[in-house]
Amino acid sequence: MAAAARVDRLLATLDHGGEEVNGCALARDGTTLVTAVYPHMVQVWGVRRPGGECLCTLSDGHTKYVLKCTFSPDDDESRLATCSQDGTVCIWDTATWTRVRALEGHTAAVYQCKWFPAPARQLVTASLDKTVKVWNTEDGTCVQTLEGHGDKVWDVDVSPDGQCVASASNDKTVKVWRADGGGGGGSDGGGWVCVKTLSNPQGACMNGCAFSPDGRWLAGASGLAAGGHILLWDATSDAYPLVRTFQGHTQGVTKCTFSADSRLLVSTCWDKTVKVWRVADGTCLATMEGHTKVVETATLSRDGTTIASVSWDGTAKLWDVADLHLRECVAPRLRDLPTTATTTPDGVQTHGTRLARLVEEVAALKGLREVKQVVASQLTAWVEAVEGNSYGDGATSPCGATTWDELVMWAITAHSEAPANHLSHFDQAFLSLAIMLTRCQKRRNRVKLNAELAAATARHAFAMKASADECRAKDASFAKTLNSKLAAATALRINASKLHARERVSNTRMQEMQASHTQELAFLRQKHDGDMAHLQRQHDYTLHAMAEAEQQLQDANEAAKVSKQEVVANELEKARRVMQAEFEARLQVQMAAAQARHDQAMEQKAAHISQLKTWKRDALAAQAKAKREAEVSRQQRRLLCAQLLLCLGLLLVCLVLYRTWDAVWPAVERMMRARMEAWQLFAMAASAVLAFKWWSGAVSPHALWSSCVRHTMQTWADVCEWIMPGCMVASLDVYVWAGTVAAHAKGVVQTAMFPVAVRSLEC
C-alpha cells in the first residue's frame, strides 16, 4: 500500500528521449518548466495540461552540457539563467526565449547559478575551477571572484536578504561569504569576504547548499556514498551551529531545497529517490520513487503543491504533494495565528484549531488535487493578510466553516471572485466540479465514504503490521478464555443438574458461544495466515529489491572498474606522450649537436680541401715552372748546339772554298797569265756570274744551305744531349773557335773574291 501511495503522487513524466537531464526550474505560476538537457539544449515545457508538452528548445547558446537553470526573482520572471560545462552562463529573455547575453570568465565548467533577490540584477555562479563569481547581468561584467575553496565548487545559494552567499565544495566544506561594504557586491554594493567555513562531519564532499526563504536555516547535502546526510545549520547565529541531521538516504545526496514557507525540505539522491522532510524535527514525510538513475535535482512550486525532479534516466517527473502542503504548512500556520483581537478578526483565535483540523481532513481526501490547491492558495492568502494586519472589512472569513465541505465551498467562492486572468484552466475546470460536489448530497456522501474507506484502509494497514507473535498471543488468549468459559459451563452443568431446562438453555448458550469463539478463532487464524502471506510477500519483495540492488552494485563496480581501466589507459597514454615528447626533445638536441659537429667537420673538410687545392695548385705551378725552366734550358742547349754546328758548317764551307780556291786559283792564274782573249774572259766572267745567280736564285742555294745547316745542327744537338755534359764545354769552345775562323774566312773570301769580281766586270 505504501508503494501504491508513492506511485499515486506521480502526476506526469516528461520524456527527453533518453538524454541526461541535469537541472530544472519551475515558473512561479507552476505552468512552465525549464529543463537542462544533454548535450547542450534547454527545453521549455508547458505543464498546464496533464502530460505536458515541449513548447520550444533553446540550442544556440551553449556548446557543451547545460548543467543548471534558474528564473530571475522579479514578478514577471523576465530572465532565465543557464550554466554549462563550456564555462559560460547565458541570460535568456523569457518573453521571446532568445539569448540576451553570455557571461564569460570561468576556466572550467559552471555547475550552478543563482540570482540575487529583486530588484538586484546580479548573479552568482559556482564553477569547477574552485571559484565563485558574482556577475552584473546588465553589462555582463564580473563584479568579484571569491577564492578560498581547495577543490571543485558544486553548488551556491544566496540568502533572502542578499547579504550572504553559501558555496558547497568537493573539499568537504560549505563556506559562507558576507558582503563587507567594500564595493564588490551585495545589495548594498559591498565586497565579499569568507566569514565562516562549515565542515562535513561525515568527512565527505558537499554536493549542495540552500538558504531557507525566511533566512533562518542553511542546509547542506553530504555526498557520502554509504548514505549521505542533510545537515541543518542555524543561519541566525554568526557561529552557524549544527542544529539537526536528516538521515534516510542510502547513498550520496545530490541537492536540497526549501519550500516557500521554510517548513519543508526536499532532497534528491543517488539512490534514485526524492524525499520530503519536516524541517522542525527532521521527519521524512514522503519518498517518491520512479526514477531509474541518479536524481540530479528537484524544485518545489511556489504554492508548495508540486515537486519537479530531473534525472540521468532522461526524464523529468512532476509529483503531487498538495496533501503534504496542507497538512504540514497550511494547518500549522492556522494553529500559529496571533491571538490578539487587533490582528485576528471574527474570533480567529478560537477557531484556528478547528480550521486546522478541517484542512487536515481535506488533505486526507484521496485525489481532488485541484480542490487542495484552491484551499491551500486561498487559506495562505487569508493567513498572510491576517498576519500582516491587512484584513479588510469586506473580505470573507473561513471561520464560519464547521465541515470540510463548507471550507472547500468558501475557498471556491473566494477563488471565483479572483480576476479571470489569475485562473488556470485546471482551476476553472475543477471549480464547476467542486460546486457540483458541494451541491449534490449524494456525491458528498460518496466523498465521505471515500474518506472513511481511506481511514479504514489506514487502520487495516496498521493492523497488518502486527507480527506473527502478536497473532499467536491473541490465539492463546482466546483459547484460554474459551477453556475458562468451558470449565465454568461444566461446573454450572454439574451444580444445576436439577434444573434441566436451565441446563439445556445453558448448554445451548455454551454451544453458541463455542461456535462463535470457534468462528472468531478461525477468522483470526485466517487473518493470521493472510498476515503471514503478506509478510512473506513483503519478504520476497525485499529479497528481490536486495537482489536488484546487489546487481546494480555489481554493475556499478563493473562500470567503476571499466572507468578505472579507462583512467589508467588515459594516464598511460599521457605518460607515453610525455616520454615521447621528452625523447623527441632529446633527439632534437642530439640532432642539433650532430648537425653542429657535421657542420664543423664540413668546414674543416672544406678548409682541408682548400689547402689541398692550394698545395696542388702550388705543386702544379712548381711542376709547370720546372717544365718551363727545363724546356728553356733545353731550347738554350739546342740553340747553342745549332750555333756551334753553324760555326762548324761555316768552317767546313770555308775549308772547302779554300781548298777549291787553292785548286782553281792556279788555273785562273794561268789563264790570266796566258792573256786570254777578251771574249774568253768575258765568257768566263759571264759564266761565273750566271753560276752565282743560279746559286743564289734559280736553284735556291740559300735554302739548300739553310736546310743542310738545320739538319746538321739538329743531329749535333741530339748527339750532344746523349754525350757527357763536358761535351757542352767542348762544343762551346769549338763553336767560339769555329765562329772566329768562319768570320776570318768570310773576310778573306770577301777580300779575295771582290777584286776578281770587279776585274771580271771591268773586262
PDB file of C-alpha atoms in Angstrom, residues 470-486 513-514 516-525 527:
ATOM      1  CA  GLU A 470       1.064 -10.970  18.399  1.00  0.00           C
ATOM      2  CA  CYS A 471      -1.343 -13.141  16.379  1.00  0.00           C
ATOM      3  CA  ARG A 472      -0.253 -16.261  18.280  1.00  0.00           C
ATOM      4  CA  ALA A 473      -0.619 -14.371  21.564  1.00  0.00           C
ATOM      5  CA  LYS A 474      -4.173 -13.446  20.591  1.00  0.00           C
ATOM      6  CA  ASP A 475      -4.900 -17.080  19.659  1.00  0.00           C
ATOM      7  CA  ALA A 476      -3.590 -18.281  23.030  1.00  0.00           C
ATOM      8  CA  SER A 477      -5.621 -15.596  24.827  1.00  0.00           C
ATOM      9  CA  PHE A 478      -8.817 -16.587  23.031  1.00  0.00           C
ATOM     10  CA  ALA A 479      -8.143 -20.292  23.687  1.00  0.00           C
ATOM     11  CA  LYS A 480      -7.526 -19.616  27.368  1.00  0.00           C
ATOM     12  CA  THR A 481     -10.737 -17.591  27.597  1.00  0.00           C
ATOM     13  CA  LEU A 482     -12.653 -20.356  25.824  1.00  0.00           C
ATOM     14  CA  ASN A 483     -11.230 -23.014  28.144  1.00  0.00           C
ATOM     15  CA  SER A 484     -12.146 -20.971  31.199  1.00  0.00           C
ATOM     16  CA  LYS A 485     -15.663 -20.467  29.880  1.00  0.00           C
ATOM     17  CA  LEU A 486     -15.987 -24.200  29.139  1.00  0.00           C
ATOM     18  CA  MET A 513     -20.586 -19.283  22.469  1.00  0.00           C
ATOM     19  CA  GLN A 514     -18.296 -22.132  21.484  1.00  0.00           C
ATOM     20  CA  SER A 516     -18.914 -18.071  17.920  1.00  0.00           C
ATOM     21  CA  HIS A 517     -15.497 -18.426  19.518  1.00  0.00           C
ATOM     22  CA  THR A 518     -14.622 -21.144  17.006  1.00  0.00           C
ATOM     23  CA  GLN A 519     -15.662 -18.881  14.168  1.00  0.00           C
ATOM     24  CA  GLU A 520     -13.722 -15.997  15.689  1.00  0.00           C
ATOM     25  CA  LEU A 521     -10.690 -18.273  16.150  1.00  0.00           C
ATOM     26  CA  ALA A 522     -10.987 -19.449  12.539  1.00  0.00           C
ATOM     27  CA  PHE A 523     -11.284 -15.826  11.410  1.00  0.00           C
ATOM     28  CA  LEU A 524      -8.239 -14.842  13.445  1.00  0.00           C
ATOM     29  CA  ARG A 525      -6.302 -17.810  12.098  1.00  0.00           C
ATOM     30  CA  LYS A 527      -6.325 -13.328   9.239  1.00  0.00           C
TER      31      LYS A 527
END
